[in-house]
Coordinates of C-alpha atoms and ligand atoms in Angstrom, one line a residue:
M1 CA 31.1 -34.8 -84.3
P2 CA 29.2 -33.5 -87.3
N3 CA 25.5 -33.9 -86.7
I4 CA 23.4 -34.3 -89.9
V5 CA 19.7 -34.8 -90.3
V6 CA 18.4 -36.1 -93.6
V7 CA 14.8 -35.3 -94.4
G8 CA 13.2 -38.1 -96.6
A9 CA 13.5 -41.8 -96.7
G10 CA 13.1 -42.4 -100.5
V11 CA 15.9 -43.6 -102.6
S12 CA 17.5 -40.2 -102.5
G13 CA 17.4 -39.6 -98.7
L14 CA 18.5 -43.2 -97.9
T15 CA 21.4 -43.2 -100.3
C16 CA 22.6 -39.9 -98.9
A17 CA 22.3 -41.2 -95.3
L18 CA 24.2 -44.3 -96.3
L19 CA 27.1 -42.4 -97.9
L20 CA 27.2 -39.8 -95.1
S21 CA 27.3 -42.6 -92.5
K22 CA 30.4 -44.0 -94.2
Q23 CA 32.2 -40.7 -93.6
K24 CA 34.1 -41.1 -90.3
G25 CA 32.6 -39.4 -87.4
N26 CA 29.3 -38.3 -88.9
N27 CA 26.1 -38.7 -86.8
V28 CA 23.2 -39.2 -89.2
T29 CA 19.5 -39.2 -88.4
V30 CA 16.8 -39.8 -91.1
V31 CA 13.5 -38.0 -90.5
A32 CA 10.6 -38.8 -92.8
K33 CA 6.8 -38.9 -93.1
H34 CA 7.0 -42.1 -95.1
M35 CA 9.4 -45.0 -94.8
P36 CA 10.0 -48.2 -96.8
G37 CA 7.0 -50.4 -96.4
D38 CA 4.6 -47.5 -97.0
Y39 CA 2.7 -47.0 -100.2
D40 CA 1.5 -43.4 -100.6
I41 CA 1.0 -41.0 -103.4
G42 CA 3.4 -38.6 -101.6
Y43 CA 6.2 -41.2 -101.6
T44 CA 7.5 -42.0 -105.1
S45 CA 10.3 -44.5 -104.6
P46 CA 8.2 -47.7 -103.9
W47 CA 6.3 -47.2 -107.2
A48 CA 9.3 -47.1 -109.5
G49 CA 10.1 -50.1 -111.8
A50 CA 13.0 -49.6 -111.3
N51 CA 15.7 -50.0 -113.9
M52 CA 18.7 -48.1 -115.4
L53 CA 17.9 -46.6 -118.8
P54 CA 20.3 -43.6 -118.9
M55 CA 18.6 -40.3 -119.6
A56 CA 21.1 -37.5 -119.0
L57 CA 21.2 -35.0 -121.9
D58 CA 24.7 -33.9 -120.9
R59 CA 27.2 -36.6 -121.8
D60 CA 29.5 -35.4 -119.0
S61 CA 26.8 -35.6 -116.3
R62 CA 28.1 -37.5 -113.4
W63 CA 24.9 -38.6 -111.8
E64 CA 24.2 -41.7 -113.8
R65 CA 27.9 -42.3 -114.7
R66 CA 28.9 -42.5 -111.1
T67 CA 25.8 -44.6 -110.1
W68 CA 26.2 -47.4 -112.7
P69 CA 29.3 -49.0 -111.2
E70 CA 27.6 -49.3 -107.8
L71 CA 24.4 -50.7 -109.2
R72 CA 26.4 -53.2 -111.3
R73 CA 28.4 -54.2 -108.2
L74 CA 25.2 -54.7 -106.2
A75 CA 23.7 -56.9 -108.9
D76 CA 26.9 -58.9 -109.2
E77 CA 28.0 -59.3 -105.5
V78 CA 25.1 -58.5 -103.2
P79 CA 22.0 -60.6 -104.1
E80 CA 20.1 -59.6 -101.0
A81 CA 20.0 -56.0 -102.2
G82 CA 17.3 -57.1 -104.8
L83 CA 18.9 -56.2 -108.1
H84 CA 19.5 -58.4 -111.1
F85 CA 21.0 -58.0 -114.6
Q86 CA 18.5 -57.8 -117.5
T87 CA 19.0 -56.9 -121.2
A88 CA 17.6 -53.4 -121.9
R89 CA 16.2 -52.8 -125.3
V90 CA 15.5 -49.2 -126.5
L91 CA 13.4 -48.9 -129.6
R92 CA 12.9 -45.7 -131.7
R93 CA 9.7 -45.5 -133.8
V94 CA 9.9 -44.2 -137.3
A95 CA 7.3 -41.5 -136.5
D96 CA 9.2 -40.2 -133.5
V97 CA 12.6 -40.0 -135.2
E98 CA 11.0 -38.2 -138.2
T99 CA 9.3 -35.6 -136.1
A100 CA 12.1 -35.6 -133.5
T101 CA 9.9 -33.5 -131.3
N102 CA 7.5 -36.0 -129.7
A103 CA 8.5 -38.9 -127.7
V104 CA 12.1 -39.1 -128.7
R105 CA 12.7 -36.1 -126.5
G106 CA 9.4 -36.3 -124.5
A107 CA 9.0 -39.8 -123.3
L108 CA 10.2 -40.6 -119.8
G109 CA 11.3 -37.0 -119.4
D110 CA 13.4 -34.7 -121.5
G111 CA 16.4 -36.9 -121.6
G112 CA 18.8 -38.5 -124.1
L113 CA 17.6 -42.1 -123.8
F114 CA 16.3 -42.3 -127.4
D115 CA 19.2 -40.4 -129.1
L116 CA 20.3 -42.0 -132.3
S117 CA 23.9 -42.1 -131.1
P118 CA 23.5 -42.1 -127.3
W119 CA 26.4 -41.0 -125.1
Y120 CA 25.8 -44.1 -122.8
R121 CA 27.0 -46.5 -125.5
T122 CA 30.4 -46.2 -123.9
L123 CA 29.0 -46.6 -120.3
M124 CA 26.7 -49.6 -120.5
P125 CA 28.1 -53.1 -121.1
D126 CA 27.4 -55.1 -124.2
F127 CA 26.0 -52.1 -126.0
R128 CA 25.0 -52.9 -129.6
S129 CA 22.8 -51.2 -132.2
L130 CA 20.1 -53.5 -133.5
P131 CA 20.4 -54.7 -137.1
P132 CA 17.2 -54.0 -139.2
A133 CA 16.3 -57.7 -139.2
E134 CA 15.8 -57.5 -135.4
L135 CA 13.6 -54.5 -135.4
P136 CA 9.8 -54.9 -134.8
A137 CA 7.5 -53.3 -137.5
G138 CA 7.3 -49.6 -137.3
M139 CA 10.7 -49.1 -135.7
H140 CA 13.4 -46.9 -137.2
S141 CA 16.2 -48.2 -135.0
G142 CA 17.2 -49.4 -131.6
C143 CA 19.9 -50.6 -129.3
E144 CA 20.5 -53.2 -126.5
F145 CA 22.8 -53.3 -123.5
T146 CA 23.1 -54.9 -120.2
S147 CA 21.4 -53.1 -117.4
V148 CA 19.8 -53.9 -114.0
C149 CA 16.3 -54.1 -112.7
I150 CA 15.8 -53.2 -109.0
N151 CA 13.1 -54.8 -106.8
T152 CA 12.3 -51.6 -104.9
A153 CA 10.3 -53.6 -102.2
V154 CA 13.6 -55.3 -101.3
Y155 CA 16.1 -52.6 -102.1
L156 CA 14.6 -49.8 -100.0
P157 CA 14.5 -51.9 -96.8
W158 CA 18.0 -53.1 -97.6
L159 CA 19.2 -49.5 -97.7
V160 CA 17.6 -48.9 -94.3
G161 CA 19.5 -52.0 -93.0
Q162 CA 22.8 -50.8 -94.4
C163 CA 22.2 -47.4 -92.8
A164 CA 21.3 -48.9 -89.4
R165 CA 24.5 -51.0 -89.4
R166 CA 26.5 -47.8 -89.7
G167 CA 24.7 -46.1 -86.8
V168 CA 22.1 -44.1 -88.7
R169 CA 19.0 -43.5 -86.6
F170 CA 15.4 -43.1 -87.9
R171 CA 12.5 -41.0 -86.8
R172 CA 9.0 -40.5 -88.2
A173 CA 7.8 -36.9 -88.4
V174 CA 6.0 -34.5 -90.8
L175 CA 7.8 -31.2 -91.2
G176 CA 6.0 -28.0 -91.8
H177 CA 9.3 -26.1 -92.4
V178 CA 12.7 -27.5 -93.4
S179 CA 14.5 -25.8 -90.5
E180 CA 12.5 -27.9 -88.0
A181 CA 14.7 -30.8 -88.9
A182 CA 17.7 -29.2 -87.3
G183 CA 16.2 -29.9 -83.9
M184 CA 15.4 -33.6 -84.7
S185 CA 18.7 -35.4 -84.4
R186 CA 18.5 -38.7 -82.5
H187 CA 22.2 -38.4 -81.6
S188 CA 22.3 -35.0 -79.9
T189 CA 20.2 -32.3 -78.3
E190 CA 22.3 -29.8 -80.1
R191 CA 21.0 -28.4 -83.4
A192 CA 22.1 -30.2 -86.5
D193 CA 25.1 -28.8 -88.4
V194 CA 23.5 -29.6 -91.7
V195 CA 20.0 -30.7 -92.9
V196 CA 19.8 -32.6 -96.2
N197 CA 16.5 -32.0 -98.0
A198 CA 15.5 -35.1 -99.9
T199 CA 11.8 -34.6 -99.9
G200 CA 11.2 -35.3 -103.6
L201 CA 8.0 -34.0 -105.1
L202 CA 6.9 -32.5 -101.8
A203 CA 9.8 -30.0 -101.9
C204 CA 7.1 -27.8 -103.6
R205 CA 5.1 -27.7 -100.3
L206 CA 7.8 -27.7 -97.6
G207 CA 8.1 -24.5 -95.7
G208 CA 11.4 -22.7 -96.4
V209 CA 11.7 -24.4 -99.7
M210 CA 8.4 -24.2 -101.5
D211 CA 10.0 -24.8 -104.9
G212 CA 7.5 -23.7 -107.6
K213 CA 9.6 -25.4 -110.3
V214 CA 8.8 -28.9 -109.0
Y215 CA 5.8 -30.7 -110.5
P216 CA 4.6 -34.3 -110.8
A217 CA 5.1 -36.5 -113.8
R218 CA 2.4 -39.1 -113.2
G219 CA 3.3 -42.7 -113.9
Q220 CA 0.6 -45.3 -113.9
I221 CA 1.6 -48.9 -113.9
V222 CA 0.2 -52.5 -113.8
V223 CA 2.0 -55.1 -111.7
V224 CA 1.5 -58.7 -112.9
R225 CA 2.7 -62.2 -112.0
N226 CA 3.4 -63.1 -115.6
E227 CA 7.1 -63.3 -116.4
A228 CA 8.8 -61.3 -119.1
D229 CA 11.5 -62.9 -121.3
G230 CA 14.6 -61.3 -119.6
I231 CA 14.3 -58.3 -121.9
M232 CA 13.3 -54.9 -120.5
S233 CA 12.1 -53.0 -123.5
T234 CA 11.0 -49.4 -123.9
T235 CA 9.7 -47.6 -127.0
S236 CA 10.0 -43.9 -127.9
G237 CA 6.3 -43.4 -128.1
C238 CA 3.0 -45.1 -129.0
E239 CA -0.2 -44.4 -130.8
D240 CA -2.1 -43.8 -127.6
G241 CA -0.9 -40.2 -127.0
A242 CA 2.2 -38.2 -126.3
D243 CA 2.0 -38.7 -122.5
E244 CA 1.7 -42.5 -122.7
V245 CA 4.9 -44.6 -122.8
V246 CA 5.7 -48.3 -123.3
Y247 CA 8.0 -50.3 -121.0
V248 CA 8.1 -53.7 -119.4
M249 CA 10.5 -54.9 -116.7
Q250 CA 10.7 -57.9 -114.5
R251 CA 12.0 -57.3 -110.9
A252 CA 14.5 -59.5 -109.2
L253 CA 13.7 -62.0 -106.4
G254 CA 10.1 -62.7 -107.4
G255 CA 9.2 -59.0 -107.4
A256 CA 6.8 -59.4 -110.3
T257 CA 6.7 -57.7 -113.7
V258 CA 6.0 -54.0 -114.0
L259 CA 4.1 -52.8 -117.1
G260 CA 4.2 -49.1 -117.9
G261 CA 3.1 -46.5 -118.3
T262 CA 2.4 -42.9 -118.5
Y263 CA 4.5 -39.6 -118.2
Q264 CA 1.7 -37.1 -117.5
R265 CA 3.2 -33.7 -116.6
G266 CA 1.3 -31.7 -113.9
N267 CA -1.1 -34.5 -113.2
W268 CA -1.6 -35.2 -109.4
D269 CA -4.4 -37.8 -109.8
P270 CA -3.5 -40.7 -107.4
N271 CA -6.1 -43.1 -108.8
P272 CA -5.4 -45.6 -111.6
D273 CA -7.5 -44.8 -114.7
P274 CA -9.0 -48.1 -115.9
N275 CA -8.9 -47.1 -119.6
V276 CA -5.2 -46.2 -119.3
A277 CA -4.6 -49.5 -117.5
L278 CA -6.2 -51.4 -120.4
R279 CA -4.0 -49.6 -122.9
I280 CA -0.9 -50.3 -120.9
M281 CA -1.7 -54.0 -120.8
K282 CA -2.5 -54.2 -124.5
R283 CA 0.7 -52.5 -125.4
A284 CA 2.7 -54.8 -123.1
V285 CA 1.3 -58.1 -124.6
E286 CA 2.0 -56.7 -128.1
T287 CA 5.6 -55.8 -127.4
H288 CA 6.2 -58.9 -125.1
P289 CA 3.9 -61.8 -126.4
A290 CA 5.9 -64.1 -124.1
L291 CA 4.2 -62.5 -121.1
T292 CA 1.0 -64.5 -121.9
D293 CA 2.2 -67.0 -124.4
G294 CA 0.5 -65.0 -127.1
K295 CA -2.9 -65.4 -125.3
G296 CA -3.5 -61.6 -124.9
V297 CA -4.6 -59.3 -122.1
E298 CA -7.0 -61.7 -120.5
A299 CA -4.2 -64.0 -119.6
L300 CA -2.4 -61.3 -117.5
D301 CA -2.5 -62.2 -113.8
I302 CA -2.8 -58.8 -112.1
I303 CA -1.3 -58.1 -108.7
R304 CA -2.2 -54.4 -108.5
H305 CA -2.7 -51.2 -110.4
G306 CA -0.6 -48.3 -109.2
V307 CA 0.3 -44.7 -109.6
G308 CA 3.5 -42.9 -108.6
L309 CA 4.3 -39.2 -109.1
R310 CA 7.8 -38.6 -110.4
P311 CA 9.4 -35.5 -108.8
A312 CA 10.1 -33.5 -112.0
R313 CA 11.6 -30.0 -111.9
E314 CA 11.9 -27.2 -114.5
G315 CA 15.6 -26.8 -115.0
G316 CA 16.4 -30.2 -113.6
V317 CA 17.5 -31.7 -110.3
R318 CA 18.5 -29.3 -107.5
I319 CA 21.7 -30.2 -105.6
E320 CA 23.1 -27.2 -103.8
K321 CA 23.5 -25.7 -100.4
E322 CA 21.5 -22.9 -99.0
M323 CA 21.3 -21.1 -95.6
I324 CA 17.7 -21.2 -94.4
D325 CA 16.8 -19.5 -91.1
G326 CA 20.3 -20.0 -89.7
T327 CA 20.6 -23.7 -90.8
W328 CA 22.7 -25.0 -93.6
V329 CA 20.5 -27.0 -95.9
V330 CA 21.8 -29.2 -98.7
H331 CA 19.1 -29.9 -101.3
N332 CA 18.8 -33.1 -103.3
Y333 CA 15.5 -33.3 -105.0
G334 CA 13.8 -33.2 -108.5
H335 CA 15.1 -36.5 -110.0
A336 CA 12.0 -37.0 -112.2
G337 CA 12.3 -40.6 -113.7
W338 CA 15.9 -41.3 -112.9
G339 CA 16.1 -41.2 -109.1
Y340 CA 17.5 -44.7 -108.7
Q341 CA 19.8 -44.7 -111.6
G342 CA 21.3 -41.4 -110.4
S343 CA 21.1 -42.1 -106.7
Y344 CA 24.8 -42.7 -105.9
G345 CA 26.1 -39.9 -108.2
C346 CA 23.8 -37.4 -106.5
A347 CA 24.5 -38.6 -103.0
E348 CA 28.2 -38.3 -103.6
R349 CA 27.7 -34.7 -104.5
V350 CA 25.7 -34.2 -101.3
V351 CA 28.5 -35.7 -99.3
E352 CA 30.9 -33.2 -100.9
L353 CA 28.7 -30.3 -100.1
V354 CA 28.2 -31.4 -96.5
E355 CA 31.9 -31.9 -96.1
G356 CA 32.4 -28.4 -97.4
I357 CA 30.2 -27.2 -94.5
V358 CA 31.3 -29.3 -91.6
G359 CA 34.7 -30.7 -92.8
G360 CA 36.9 -27.8 -92.1
T361 CA 35.3 -26.7 -88.9
K362 CA 33.9 -29.5 -86.7
R363 CA 36.5 -32.2 -87.5
E364 CA 39.5 -29.8 -87.1
S365 CA 38.2 -28.7 -83.7
K366 CA 38.2 -32.4 -82.6
L367 CA 41.9 -32.9 -83.3
Ligands
LIG1 P1 10.5 -39.9 -102.6 O1 10.7 -41.4 -102.8 O2 9.2 -39.4 -102.9 O3 10.8 -39.7 -101.0 C1 10.5 -38.4 -100.4 C2 10.7 -38.6 -98.9 O4 10.5 -37.3 -98.3 C3 9.6 -39.5 -98.3 O5 10.2 -40.3 -97.2 C4 8.6 -38.5 -97.8 O6 7.8 -39.1 -96.7 C5 9.5 -37.5 -97.3 N1 8.9 -36.2 -97.1 C6 8.4 -35.3 -98.0 N2 7.9 -34.2 -97.4 C7 8.1 -34.4 -96.1 C8 7.8 -33.6 -95.0 N3 7.2 -32.4 -95.1 N4 8.1 -34.0 -93.7 C9 8.7 -35.2 -93.6 N5 9.0 -36.0 -94.6 C10 8.7 -35.6 -95.9 N6 13.7 -44.0 -111.4 C11 14.7 -44.8 -111.9 O7 15.9 -44.5 -111.7 N7 14.5 -45.9 -112.7 C12 13.2 -46.3 -113.1 O8 13.0 -47.3 -113.8 C13 12.1 -45.5 -112.6 N8 10.9 -45.8 -112.9 C14 9.8 -45.1 -112.3 C15 8.5 -45.5 -112.6 C16 7.5 -44.9 -112.0 C17 6.1 -45.3 -112.3 C18 7.7 -43.8 -111.2 C19 6.6 -43.1 -110.5 C20 9.0 -43.4 -110.9 C21 10.1 -44.0 -111.5 N9 11.4 -43.6 -111.3 C22 12.4 -44.4 -111.7 C23 11.7 -42.4 -110.6 C24 12.1 -42.6 -109.1 O9 11.1 -43.4 -108.5 C25 12.1 -41.2 -108.4 O10 13.0 -40.3 -109.1 C26 12.7 -41.4 -107.0 O11 11.9 -42.4 -106.3 C27 12.6 -40.1 -106.2 O12 13.0 -40.4 -104.9 P2 13.1 -39.4 -103.7 O13 13.8 -40.1 -102.6 O14 13.7 -38.1 -104.2 O15 11.6 -39.0 -103.4

């Protein structure tokens, strides 16, 4: 039976483990330093909002296209997964459209979210361009569509449960070198046939990988009890600097409201900056007065301040196979600010690559 070890228990590793476990005959073990329930600066997934605001630049990119139907199904049919439908509103400032260099391309990564005629208009349901009468002051244009917001504190443990139901085993360990994972299966004493590397940002420090193209895009957030108005809005930029962004989203199942944020490239600082936090809160109550019934920042009921480091990568995500010290490794890291909204599309590609390695050999020999 194919013996597979997935390194990493963020949204990337867990989604890979889930899809691999659905392939008949696979034995899957997840090995990770951090698991759902932990909050750590080296573990990005719990800090995400998270919602689906498509960012791919390439309109034919499969990552988000293939993920959306599954996120939609979960929101529709699986309430215990912790997703719910919300209206996404994307606003482009006059200043950003005119320069076309700043936030329209820069905010939330180098993606196509703020394009004037976005490719995702045919993907996301209920897409409509906003008429001028509905635009806030200073906005050039905008659009709305139906999306989802994911309560990551519910969704990540739900993924663990789905994996466990399909026989995936879990193990805590800190790896110095990716090839160590091959000897860590919980199913067999034999070396694993394939190791899946889903170590996120720390792929830049993992022996055998040490990817120098990976860097943090620091996201600071404020989590509040106040409720938003069912609209998840995001703006192409703000007056507070090119690395500050504006978004608000309310998580499903009482998961609170996340106010963001920042997109600070190369910044590893794990500590929330109080001045940045104040600016985030001011912007949130300006764009969403319903949060505090127009009473301003003082009426925000803060649960916590947080910082997560998005695993960005020059040249984009890395999904490919590589032989390292005699072990086949399939990489899946570098998802920057779209790890949830691309999770199923990327994991499907990982399954294809793993199948290409073990499919023709191990399975045939069992017949
Ligand atoms: P991680 O979640 O970091 O997981 C890495 C795993 O590898 C962990 O289990 C870790 O312990 C393990 N690991 C690493 N090194 C080792 C080692 N040496 N030995 C053993 N284990 C190791 N995405 C969206 O799609 N939508 C959003 O709205 C969104 N909003 C975001 C908002 C913020 C503020 C932030 C910070 C991110 C946001 N993201 C969003 C991005 C998303 O969170 C990331 O792309 C995603 O979480 C990356 O997941 P991952 O599994 O690749 O990495």
